[in-house]
């Protein structure tokens, strides 16, 4: 009995550390942001303004444009990235374990690189000068130099392509792990039934990895709505706010215009939108998923 009490005490101690970390670095900032969203915040003497920050946000046309840009970015980036990851995972699955590891490491390499370094590499790829890599490629097809990040027609597409290729590695690792967990007897039964490769993928692989797909979809959409770094470093939200994401709008409101109260209100609205999307996705896509 005494030993059990001692073990229980140590269990509470180990739980207490992450609990305190969560309270200090997550729960307290969220509660503070909620309080500040009702204030005209100043370091010395904030003024209580009620719902004014929320009303100003909903009257701001740029807020809706940023939400639209974020929605377009997420809706295209997430499915394209997942489809490519699934196809690549299937293609590398038949290889021997060492060769699989080489491919997984190669695709995962961008994920461990600094986001700032990746942005500079992609800025060189999209360089509007003839020295830019992409302009050298299109030149082969007889096209003139393009200002990929400076044109409203191509700026968002350029960010989406960058996000898709930069995010493949993590999805491939997770999909490959899910594929390796499929029992070989399923494939043997499909072979006996004379199933083709695509029928195996459709009726064996896809249903079994559906929980992985649901997980990647929900986390991908959350990451997409929280996107900030690429737009901030690559375009600064331009041209003419064509790439201003919700995260960048909140950042600018807080640290460019020092409207902390309105920035907190926008952040909480964005958090509510992300929560609604996450719940809807979970309800719509996980009906026949068993965990």
PDB file of C-alpha atoms in Angstrom:
ATOM      1  CA  UNK A   1       0.000   0.000   0.000  1.00  0.00           C
ATOM      2  CA  UNK A   2       2.811   2.355   0.937  1.00  0.00           C
ATOM      3  CA  UNK A   3       4.594   1.526  -2.324  1.00  0.00           C
ATOM      4  CA  UNK A   4       1.432   2.288  -4.313  1.00  0.00           C
ATOM      5  CA  UNK A   5       1.072   5.680  -2.613  1.00  0.00           C
ATOM      6  CA  UNK A   6       4.698   6.485  -3.425  1.00  0.00           C
ATOM      7  CA  UNK A   7       4.216   5.541  -7.094  1.00  0.00           C
ATOM      8  CA  UNK A   8       1.011   7.619  -7.226  1.00  0.00           C
ATOM      9  CA  UNK A   9       2.874  10.599  -5.772  1.00  0.00           C
ATOM     10  CA  UNK A  10       5.560  10.387  -8.492  1.00  0.00           C
ATOM     11  CA  UNK A  11       2.838  10.046 -11.119  1.00  0.00           C
ATOM     12  CA  UNK A  12       1.268  13.310  -9.917  1.00  0.00           C
ATOM     13  CA  UNK A  13       4.713  14.980  -9.965  1.00  0.00           C
ATOM     14  CA  UNK A  14       5.322  13.960 -13.588  1.00  0.00           C
ATOM     15  CA  UNK A  15       1.819  15.110 -14.564  1.00  0.00           C
ATOM     16  CA  UNK A  16       2.291  18.408 -12.745  1.00  0.00           C
ATOM     17  CA  UNK A  17       5.265  19.516 -14.871  1.00  0.00           C
ATOM     18  CA  UNK A  18       3.507  19.410 -18.276  1.00  0.00           C
ATOM     19  CA  UNK A  19       0.322  20.740 -16.646  1.00  0.00           C
ATOM     20  CA  UNK A  20       2.175  23.822 -15.362  1.00  0.00           C
ATOM     21  CA  UNK A  21       3.828  24.273 -18.776  1.00  0.00           C
ATOM     22  CA  UNK A  22       0.405  24.105 -20.459  1.00  0.00           C
ATOM     23  CA  UNK A  23      -1.089  26.629 -18.017  1.00  0.00           C
ATOM     24  CA  UNK A  24       1.779  29.134 -18.349  1.00  0.00           C
ATOM     25  CA  UNK A  25       2.483  28.919 -22.087  1.00  0.00           C
ATOM     26  CA  UNK A  26      -0.953  27.996 -23.555  1.00  0.00           C
ATOM     27  CA  UNK A  27      -3.919  28.569 -21.260  1.00  0.00           C
ATOM     28  CA  UNK A  28      -2.741  31.902 -19.783  1.00  0.00           C
ATOM     29  CA  UNK A  29      -1.923  33.491 -23.215  1.00  0.00           C
ATOM     30  CA  UNK A  30      -5.329  32.409 -24.579  1.00  0.00           C
ATOM     31  CA  UNK A  31      -7.198  33.886 -21.583  1.00  0.00           C
ATOM     32  CA  UNK A  32      -5.096  37.065 -21.781  1.00  0.00           C
ATOM     33  CA  UNK A  33      -5.858  37.388 -25.523  1.00  0.00           C
ATOM     34  CA  UNK A  34      -9.581  37.014 -24.778  1.00  0.00           C
ATOM     35  CA  UNK A  35      -9.398  39.801 -22.166  1.00  0.00           C
ATOM     36  CA  UNK A  36      -7.294  42.092 -24.402  1.00  0.00           C
ATOM     37  CA  UNK A  37      -9.743  41.605 -27.296  1.00  0.00           C
ATOM     38  CA  UNK A  38     -12.249  43.698 -25.298  1.00  0.00           C
ATOM     39  CA  UNK A  39      -9.738  46.469 -24.611  1.00  0.00           C
ATOM     40  CA  UNK A  40      -7.874  49.229 -26.400  1.00  0.00           C
ATOM     41  CA  UNK A  41      -4.611  47.854 -25.119  1.00  0.00           C
ATOM     42  CA  UNK A  42      -1.819  50.083 -23.904  1.00  0.00           C
ATOM     43  CA  UNK A  43       1.192  48.978 -21.831  1.00  0.00           C
ATOM     44  CA  UNK A  44       0.171  51.473 -19.133  1.00  0.00           C
ATOM     45  CA  UNK A  45      -3.564  51.826 -18.640  1.00  0.00           C
ATOM     46  CA  UNK A  46      -5.707  49.856 -21.106  1.00  0.00           C
ATOM     47  CA  UNK A  47      -9.210  51.099 -21.892  1.00  0.00           C
ATOM     48  CA  UNK A  48     -12.241  48.770 -21.877  1.00  0.00           C
ATOM     49  CA  UNK A  49     -14.063  49.102 -25.251  1.00  0.00           C
ATOM     50  CA  UNK A  50     -16.463  46.147 -25.171  1.00  0.00           C
ATOM     51  CA  UNK A  51     -17.166  44.624 -28.598  1.00  0.00           C
ATOM     52  CA  UNK A  52     -15.610  47.488 -30.616  1.00  0.00           C
ATOM     53  CA  UNK A  53     -12.600  45.413 -31.710  1.00  0.00           C
ATOM     54  CA  UNK A  54     -14.877  42.650 -33.011  1.00  0.00           C
ATOM     55  CA  UNK A  55     -17.162  45.163 -34.757  1.00  0.00           C
ATOM     56  CA  UNK A  56     -14.161  46.871 -36.409  1.00  0.00           C
ATOM     57  CA  UNK A  57     -12.882  43.473 -37.539  1.00  0.00           C
ATOM     58  CA  UNK A  58     -16.170  42.495 -39.179  1.00  0.00           C
ATOM     59  CA  UNK A  59     -16.355  45.923 -40.894  1.00  0.00           C
ATOM     60  CA  UNK A  60     -12.819  45.546 -42.280  1.00  0.00           C
ATOM     61  CA  UNK A  61     -12.855  44.392 -45.916  1.00  0.00           C
ATOM     62  CA  UNK A  62      -9.227  43.293 -45.715  1.00  0.00           C
ATOM     63  CA  UNK A  63     -10.183  40.760 -42.994  1.00  0.00           C
ATOM     64  CA  UNK A  64     -12.561  38.986 -45.413  1.00  0.00           C
ATOM     65  CA  UNK A  65      -9.973  39.109 -48.201  1.00  0.00           C
ATOM     66  CA  UNK A  66      -7.375  37.549 -45.869  1.00  0.00           C
ATOM     67  CA  UNK A  67      -9.861  34.808 -44.900  1.00  0.00           C
ATOM     68  CA  UNK A  68     -10.596  34.137 -48.584  1.00  0.00           C
ATOM     69  CA  UNK A  69      -6.867  33.944 -49.391  1.00  0.00           C
ATOM     70  CA  UNK A  70      -6.328  31.571 -46.450  1.00  0.00           C
ATOM     71  CA  UNK A  71      -9.267  29.406 -47.499  1.00  0.00           C
ATOM     72  CA  UNK A  72      -8.044  29.166 -51.121  1.00  0.00           C
ATOM     73  CA  UNK A  73      -4.511  28.398 -49.926  1.00  0.00           C
ATOM     74  CA  UNK A  74      -5.712  25.617 -47.582  1.00  0.00           C
ATOM     75  CA  UNK A  75      -8.298  24.081 -49.935  1.00  0.00           C
ATOM     76  CA  UNK A  76      -5.697  23.652 -52.701  1.00  0.00           C
ATOM     77  CA  UNK A  77      -2.582  22.904 -50.649  1.00  0.00           C
ATOM     78  CA  UNK A  78      -3.986  20.180 -48.367  1.00  0.00           C
ATOM     79  CA  UNK A  79      -5.582  17.781 -50.924  1.00  0.00           C
ATOM     80  CA  UNK A  80      -2.798  18.215 -53.501  1.00  0.00           C
ATOM     81  CA  UNK A  81      -0.105  17.570 -50.889  1.00  0.00           C
ATOM     82  CA  UNK A  82      -1.949  14.524 -49.520  1.00  0.00           C
ATOM     83  CA  UNK A  83      -2.602  13.038 -52.962  1.00  0.00           C
ATOM     84  CA  UNK A  84       1.055  13.397 -53.983  1.00  0.00           C
ATOM     85  CA  UNK A  85       2.195  11.983 -50.619  1.00  0.00           C
ATOM     86  CA  UNK A  86      -0.122   8.975 -50.962  1.00  0.00           C
ATOM     87  CA  UNK A  87       1.055   8.262 -54.529  1.00  0.00           C
ATOM     88  CA  UNK A  88       4.741   8.592 -53.629  1.00  0.00           C
ATOM     89  CA  UNK A  89       4.284   6.368 -50.546  1.00  0.00           C
ATOM     90  CA  UNK A  90       2.679   3.660 -52.701  1.00  0.00           C
ATOM     91  CA  UNK A  91       5.497   3.924 -55.242  1.00  0.00           C
ATOM     92  CA  UNK A  92       8.318   3.543 -52.706  1.00  0.00           C
ATOM     93  CA  UNK A  93       6.570   0.741 -50.759  1.00  0.00           C
ATOM     94  CA  UNK A  94       7.770  -2.164 -52.997  1.00  0.00           C
ATOM     95  CA  UNK A  95      11.444  -1.156 -52.540  1.00  0.00           C
ATOM     96  CA  UNK A  96      13.707  -2.812 -49.979  1.00  0.00           C
ATOM     97  CA  UNK A  97      13.844  -1.254 -46.531  1.00  0.00           C
ATOM     98  CA  UNK A  98      17.174   0.564 -47.044  1.00  0.00           C
ATOM     99  CA  UNK A  99      16.053   2.097 -50.329  1.00  0.00           C
ATOM    100  CA  UNK A 100      12.738   3.110 -48.709  1.00  0.00           C
ATOM    101  CA  UNK A 101      14.726   4.909 -46.003  1.00  0.00           C
ATOM    102  CA  UNK A 102      16.752   6.768 -48.657  1.00  0.00           C
ATOM    103  CA  UNK A 103      13.585   8.031 -50.360  1.00  0.00           C
ATOM    104  CA  UNK A 104      11.914   8.940 -47.052  1.00  0.00           C
ATOM    105  CA  UNK A 105      15.012  10.843 -45.908  1.00  0.00           C
ATOM    106  CA  UNK A 106      15.232  12.680 -49.246  1.00  0.00           C
ATOM    107  CA  UNK A 107      11.600  13.791 -49.122  1.00  0.00           C
ATOM    108  CA  UNK A 108      11.757  14.659 -45.402  1.00  0.00           C
ATOM    109  CA  UNK A 109      14.930  16.763 -45.764  1.00  0.00           C
ATOM    110  CA  UNK A 110      13.061  20.067 -46.448  1.00  0.00           C
ATOM    111  CA  UNK A 111      11.067  19.565 -43.213  1.00  0.00           C
ATOM    112  CA  UNK A 112      14.212  19.792 -41.050  1.00  0.00           C
ATOM    113  CA  UNK A 113      15.578  22.810 -42.924  1.00  0.00           C
ATOM    114  CA  UNK A 114      14.967  26.308 -41.614  1.00  0.00           C
ATOM    115  CA  UNK A 115      11.838  27.926 -43.008  1.00  0.00           C
ATOM    116  CA  UNK A 116      13.830  31.108 -43.627  1.00  0.00           C
ATOM    117  CA  UNK A 117      16.457  29.193 -45.624  1.00  0.00           C
ATOM    118  CA  UNK A 118      13.752  27.472 -47.678  1.00  0.00           C
ATOM    119  CA  UNK A 119      12.132  30.826 -48.388  1.00  0.00           C
ATOM    120  CA  UNK A 120      15.400  32.222 -49.747  1.00  0.00           C
ATOM    121  CA  UNK A 121      15.860  29.146 -51.970  1.00  0.00           C
ATOM    122  CA  UNK A 122      12.323  29.497 -53.352  1.00  0.00           C
ATOM    123  CA  UNK A 123      12.817  33.245 -53.839  1.00  0.00           C
ATOM    124  CA  UNK A 124      15.760  32.355 -56.098  1.00  0.00           C
ATOM    125  CA  UNK A 125      13.573  29.823 -57.944  1.00  0.00           C
ATOM    126  CA  UNK A 126      10.892  32.509 -58.461  1.00  0.00           C
ATOM    127  CA  UNK A 127      13.398  35.314 -59.172  1.00  0.00           C
ATOM    128  CA  UNK A 128      11.871  37.581 -61.864  1.00  0.00           C
ATOM    129  CA  UNK A 129      15.308  38.155 -63.421  1.00  0.00           C
ATOM    130  CA  UNK A 130      16.562  35.847 -66.191  1.00  0.00           C
ATOM    131  CA  UNK A 131      18.859  34.231 -63.588  1.00  0.00           C
ATOM    132  CA  UNK A 132      15.827  32.781 -61.743  1.00  0.00           C
ATOM    133  CA  UNK A 133      15.561  28.987 -62.016  1.00  0.00           C
ATOM    134  CA  UNK A 134      11.888  28.907 -63.057  1.00  0.00           C
ATOM    135  CA  UNK A 135      12.379  31.608 -65.662  1.00  0.00           C
ATOM    136  CA  UNK A 136      15.208  29.533 -67.157  1.00  0.00           C
ATOM    137  CA  UNK A 137      12.826  26.555 -67.341  1.00  0.00           C
ATOM    138  CA  UNK A 138       9.969  28.472 -69.034  1.00  0.00           C
ATOM    139  CA  UNK A 139      12.484  30.033 -71.415  1.00  0.00           C
ATOM    140  CA  UNK A 140      12.991  26.556 -72.926  1.00  0.00           C
ATOM    141  CA  UNK A 141       9.312  26.603 -73.920  1.00  0.00           C
ATOM    142  CA  UNK A 142       9.641  30.031 -75.529  1.00  0.00           C
ATOM    143  CA  UNK A 143       7.962  31.984 -72.714  1.00  0.00           C
ATOM    144  CA  UNK A 144       9.216  35.348 -71.476  1.00  0.00           C
ATOM    145  CA  UNK A 145      10.390  36.082 -67.926  1.00  0.00           C
ATOM    146  CA  UNK A 146       7.610  36.147 -65.346  1.00  0.00           C
ATOM    147  CA  UNK A 147       7.391  38.096 -62.088  1.00  0.00           C
ATOM    148  CA  UNK A 148       6.080  35.055 -60.202  1.00  0.00           C
ATOM    149  CA  UNK A 149       5.777  36.670 -56.759  1.00  0.00           C
ATOM    150  CA  UNK A 150       5.042  40.188 -58.002  1.00  0.00           C
ATOM    151  CA  UNK A 151       1.983  39.431 -60.143  1.00  0.00           C
ATOM    152  CA  UNK A 152      -1.534  39.004 -58.739  1.00  0.00           C
ATOM    153  CA  UNK A 153      -2.088  36.164 -61.215  1.00  0.00           C
ATOM    154  CA  UNK A 154       0.808  34.000 -60.029  1.00  0.00           C
ATOM    155  CA  UNK A 155       1.744  35.097 -56.477  1.00  0.00           C
ATOM    156  CA  UNK A 156      -0.750  32.861 -54.624  1.00  0.00           C
ATOM    157  CA  UNK A 157      -0.091  29.905 -56.939  1.00  0.00           C
ATOM    158  CA  UNK A 158       3.653  30.317 -56.297  1.00  0.00           C
ATOM    159  CA  UNK A 159       3.121  30.134 -52.523  1.00  0.00           C
ATOM    160  CA  UNK A 160       0.850  27.090 -52.907  1.00  0.00           C
ATOM    161  CA  UNK A 161       3.433  25.194 -55.010  1.00  0.00           C
ATOM    162  CA  UNK A 162       6.111  25.991 -52.455  1.00  0.00           C
ATOM    163  CA  UNK A 163       3.916  24.812 -49.565  1.00  0.00           C
ATOM    164  CA  UNK A 164       2.991  21.557 -51.348  1.00  0.00           C
ATOM    165  CA  UNK A 165       6.582  20.510 -52.036  1.00  0.00           C
ATOM    166  CA  UNK A 166       7.889  21.702 -48.665  1.00  0.00           C
ATOM    167  CA  UNK A 167       5.230  19.707 -46.781  1.00  0.00           C
ATOM    168  CA  UNK A 168       5.444  16.390 -48.621  1.00  0.00           C
ATOM    169  CA  UNK A 169       8.043  14.777 -46.351  1.00  0.00           C
ATOM    170  CA  UNK A 170       5.985  14.549 -43.160  1.00  0.00           C
ATOM    171  CA  UNK A 171       2.912  13.194 -44.967  1.00  0.00           C
ATOM    172  CA  UNK A 172       5.009  10.584 -46.805  1.00  0.00           C
ATOM    173  CA  UNK A 173       6.531   9.349 -43.533  1.00  0.00           C
ATOM    174  CA  UNK A 174       3.069   8.963 -41.938  1.00  0.00           C
ATOM    175  CA  UNK A 175       1.466   7.366 -45.016  1.00  0.00           C
ATOM    176  CA  UNK A 176       4.377   4.934 -45.442  1.00  0.00           C
ATOM    177  CA  UNK A 177       4.082   3.862 -41.790  1.00  0.00           C
ATOM    178  CA  UNK A 178       0.347   3.263 -42.296  1.00  0.00           C
ATOM    179  CA  UNK A 179       0.947   1.269 -45.491  1.00  0.00           C
ATOM    180  CA  UNK A 180       3.596  -0.893 -43.825  1.00  0.00           C
ATOM    181  CA  UNK A 181       1.070  -1.743 -41.111  1.00  0.00           C
ATOM    182  CA  UNK A 182      -1.343  -3.407 -43.573  1.00  0.00           C
ATOM    183  CA  UNK A 183      -1.430  -7.191 -43.113  1.00  0.00           C
ATOM    184  CA  UNK A 184      -0.085  -9.035 -46.183  1.00  0.00           C
ATOM    185  CA  UNK A 185      -3.032 -11.448 -46.049  1.00  0.00           C
ATOM    186  CA  UNK A 186      -5.262  -8.685 -47.461  1.00  0.00           C
ATOM    187  CA  UNK A 187      -3.047  -8.472 -50.576  1.00  0.00           C
ATOM    188  CA  UNK A 188      -2.952 -12.287 -50.867  1.00  0.00           C
ATOM    189  CA  UNK A 189      -6.763 -12.461 -50.720  1.00  0.00           C
ATOM    190  CA  UNK A 190      -6.984  -9.720 -53.378  1.00  0.00           C
ATOM    191  CA  UNK A 191      -4.546 -11.639 -55.600  1.00  0.00           C
ATOM    192  CA  UNK A 192      -6.666 -14.796 -55.290  1.00  0.00           C
ATOM    193  CA  UNK A 193      -9.713 -12.756 -56.360  1.00  0.00           C
ATOM    194  CA  UNK A 194      -7.750 -11.474 -59.375  1.00  0.00           C
ATOM    195  CA  UNK A 195      -7.749  -7.819 -58.275  1.00  0.00           C
ATOM    196  CA  UNK A 196      -5.696  -5.363 -60.337  1.00  0.00           C
ATOM    197  CA  UNK A 197      -3.247  -2.883 -58.801  1.00  0.00           C
ATOM    198  CA  UNK A 198      -5.789  -0.050 -58.838  1.00  0.00           C
ATOM    199  CA  UNK A 199      -8.511  -2.299 -57.361  1.00  0.00           C
ATOM    200  CA  UNK A 200      -6.152  -3.182 -54.499  1.00  0.00           C
ATOM    201  CA  UNK A 201      -5.532   0.510 -53.874  1.00  0.00           C
ATOM    202  CA  UNK A 202      -9.262   1.333 -54.084  1.00  0.00           C
ATOM    203  CA  UNK A 203     -10.720  -1.541 -52.044  1.00  0.00           C
ATOM    204  CA  UNK A 204      -7.856  -2.612 -49.744  1.00  0.00           C
ATOM    205  CA  UNK A 205      -5.343   0.159 -49.152  1.00  0.00           C
ATOM    206  CA  UNK A 206      -7.547   3.262 -49.163  1.00  0.00           C
ATOM    207  CA  UNK A 207     -10.140   2.043 -46.575  1.00  0.00           C
ATOM    208  CA  UNK A 208      -7.414   0.791 -44.213  1.00  0.00           C
ATOM    209  CA  UNK A 209      -5.408   4.038 -44.289  1.00  0.00           C
ATOM    210  CA  UNK A 210      -8.532   6.218 -43.991  1.00  0.00           C
ATOM    211  CA  UNK A 211      -7.851   7.076 -40.305  1.00  0.00           C
ATOM    212  CA  UNK A 212      -4.430   8.372 -41.399  1.00  0.00           C
ATOM    213  CA  UNK A 213      -6.073  10.413 -44.159  1.00  0.00           C
ATOM    214  CA  UNK A 214      -8.565  11.932 -41.704  1.00  0.00           C
ATOM    215  CA  UNK A 215      -5.752  12.847 -39.325  1.00  0.00           C
ATOM    216  CA  UNK A 216      -3.625  14.420 -42.085  1.00  0.00           C
ATOM    217  CA  UNK A 217      -6.624  16.333 -43.472  1.00  0.00           C
ATOM    218  CA  UNK A 218      -7.547  17.888 -40.133  1.00  0.00           C
ATOM    219  CA  UNK A 219      -3.981  18.784 -39.147  1.00  0.00           C
ATOM    220  CA  UNK A 220      -3.263  20.016 -42.696  1.00  0.00           C
ATOM    221  CA  UNK A 221      -6.245  22.394 -42.701  1.00  0.00           C
ATOM    222  CA  UNK A 222      -5.293  23.689 -39.241  1.00  0.00           C
ATOM    223  CA  UNK A 223      -1.720  24.337 -40.438  1.00  0.00           C
ATOM    224  CA  UNK A 224      -3.048  25.955 -43.619  1.00  0.00           C
ATOM    225  CA  UNK A 225      -5.250  28.389 -41.686  1.00  0.00           C
ATOM    226  CA  UNK A 226      -2.297  29.233 -39.440  1.00  0.00           C
ATOM    227  CA  UNK A 227       0.082  29.854 -42.373  1.00  0.00           C
ATOM    228  CA  UNK A 228       2.135  32.980 -41.926  1.00  0.00           C
ATOM    229  CA  UNK A 229       5.836  32.495 -42.548  1.00  0.00           C
ATOM    230  CA  UNK A 230       5.856  31.931 -46.315  1.00  0.00           C
ATOM    231  CA  UNK A 231       3.656  34.941 -47.111  1.00  0.00           C
ATOM    232  CA  UNK A 232       5.594  37.155 -44.679  1.00  0.00           C
ATOM    233  CA  UNK A 233       9.028  36.239 -46.061  1.00  0.00           C
ATOM    234  CA  UNK A 234       8.200  35.750 -49.738  1.00  0.00           C
ATOM    235  CA  UNK A 235       5.665  38.462 -50.620  1.00  0.00           C
ATOM    236  CA  UNK A 236       4.886  40.449 -47.473  1.00  0.00           C
ATOM    237  CA  UNK A 237       1.206  39.945 -48.356  1.00  0.00           C
ATOM    238  CA  UNK A 238       1.482  41.611 -51.772  1.00  0.00           C
ATOM    239  CA  UNK A 239       0.894  42.402 -54.492  1.00  0.00           C
ATOM    240  CA  UNK A 240      -2.184  44.422 -53.476  1.00  0.00           C
ATOM    241  CA  UNK A 241      -2.859  41.992 -50.568  1.00  0.00           C
ATOM    242  CA  UNK A 242      -3.261  39.070 -52.999  1.00  0.00           C
ATOM    243  CA  UNK A 243      -1.284  36.840 -50.603  1.00  0.00           C
ATOM    244  CA  UNK A 244      -2.266  38.400 -47.267  1.00  0.00           C
ATOM    245  CA  UNK A 245      -3.206  35.434 -45.068  1.00  0.00           C
ATOM    246  CA  UNK A 246      -5.180  35.705 -41.839  1.00  0.00           C
ATOM    247  CA  UNK A 247      -2.044  35.054 -39.779  1.00  0.00           C
ATOM    248  CA  UNK A 248      -0.131  37.817 -41.564  1.00  0.00           C
ATOM    249  CA  UNK A 249      -3.063  40.237 -41.133  1.00  0.00           C
ATOM    250  CA  UNK A 250      -3.100  39.566 -37.369  1.00  0.00           C
ATOM    251  CA  UNK A 251       0.684  40.012 -37.178  1.00  0.00           C
ATOM    252  CA  UNK A 252       0.543  43.329 -39.036  1.00  0.00           C
ATOM    253  CA  UNK A 253      -2.354  44.558 -36.888  1.00  0.00           C
ATOM    254  CA  UNK A 254      -0.400  43.833 -33.715  1.00  0.00           C
ATOM    255  CA  UNK A 255       3.203  44.689 -34.583  1.00  0.00           C
ATOM    256  CA  UNK A 256       2.885  47.215 -37.424  1.00  0.00           C
ATOM    257  CA  UNK A 257      -0.153  49.230 -36.292  1.00  0.00           C
ATOM    258  CA  UNK A 258       0.090  48.278 -32.566  1.00  0.00           C
ATOM    259  CA  UNK A 259      -3.661  47.542 -32.422  1.00  0.00           C
ATOM    260  CA  UNK A 260      -3.234  44.649 -29.997  1.00  0.00           C
ATOM    261  CA  UNK A 261      -6.905  44.509 -29.001  1.00  0.00           C
ATOM    262  CA  UNK A 262      -8.113  44.192 -32.597  1.00  0.00           C
ATOM    263  CA  UNK A 263      -5.352  41.679 -33.368  1.00  0.00           C
ATOM    264  CA  UNK A 264      -6.490  39.519 -30.425  1.00  0.00           C
ATOM    265  CA  UNK A 265     -10.106  39.739 -31.611  1.00  0.00           C
ATOM    266  CA  UNK A 266      -9.058  38.617 -35.116  1.00  0.00           C
ATOM    267  CA  UNK A 267      -6.972  35.776 -33.657  1.00  0.00           C
ATOM    268  CA  UNK A 268      -9.913  34.493 -31.589  1.00  0.00           C
ATOM    269  CA  UNK A 269     -12.262  34.677 -34.582  1.00  0.00           C
ATOM    270  CA  UNK A 270      -9.712  32.722 -36.629  1.00  0.00           C
ATOM    271  CA  UNK A 271      -9.415  30.135 -33.832  1.00  0.00           C
ATOM    272  CA  UNK A 272     -13.217  29.732 -33.809  1.00  0.00           C
ATOM    273  CA  UNK A 273     -13.258  29.260 -37.613  1.00  0.00           C
ATOM    274  CA  UNK A 274     -10.488  26.635 -37.397  1.00  0.00           C
ATOM    275  CA  UNK A 275     -12.406  24.802 -34.647  1.00  0.00           C
ATOM    276  CA  UNK A 276     -15.592  24.759 -36.756  1.00  0.00           C
ATOM    277  CA  UNK A 277     -13.703  23.411 -39.804  1.00  0.00           C
ATOM    278  CA  UNK A 278     -11.964  20.747 -37.698  1.00  0.00           C
ATOM    279  CA  UNK A 279     -15.252  19.536 -36.180  1.00  0.00           C
ATOM    280  CA  UNK A 280     -17.001  19.491 -39.577  1.00  0.00           C
ATOM    281  CA  UNK A 281     -14.153  17.559 -41.171  1.00  0.00           C
ATOM    282  CA  UNK A 282     -14.134  15.046 -38.335  1.00  0.00           C
ATOM    283  CA  UNK A 283     -17.909  14.564 -38.535  1.00  0.00           C
ATOM    284  CA  UNK A 284     -18.036  14.274 -42.343  1.00  0.00           C
ATOM    285  CA  UNK A 285     -14.971  12.112 -42.962  1.00  0.00           C
ATOM    286  CA  UNK A 286     -14.681   9.832 -39.956  1.00  0.00           C
ATOM    287  CA  UNK A 287     -18.127   8.213 -39.871  1.00  0.00           C
ATOM    288  CA  UNK A 288     -16.846   4.753 -40.801  1.00  0.00           C
ATOM    289  CA  UNK A 289     -13.373   5.128 -39.299  1.00  0.00           C
ATOM    290  CA  UNK A 290     -12.363   2.931 -36.390  1.00  0.00           C
ATOM    291  CA  UNK A 291      -9.514   4.003 -34.093  1.00  0.00           C
TER     292      UNK A 291
END
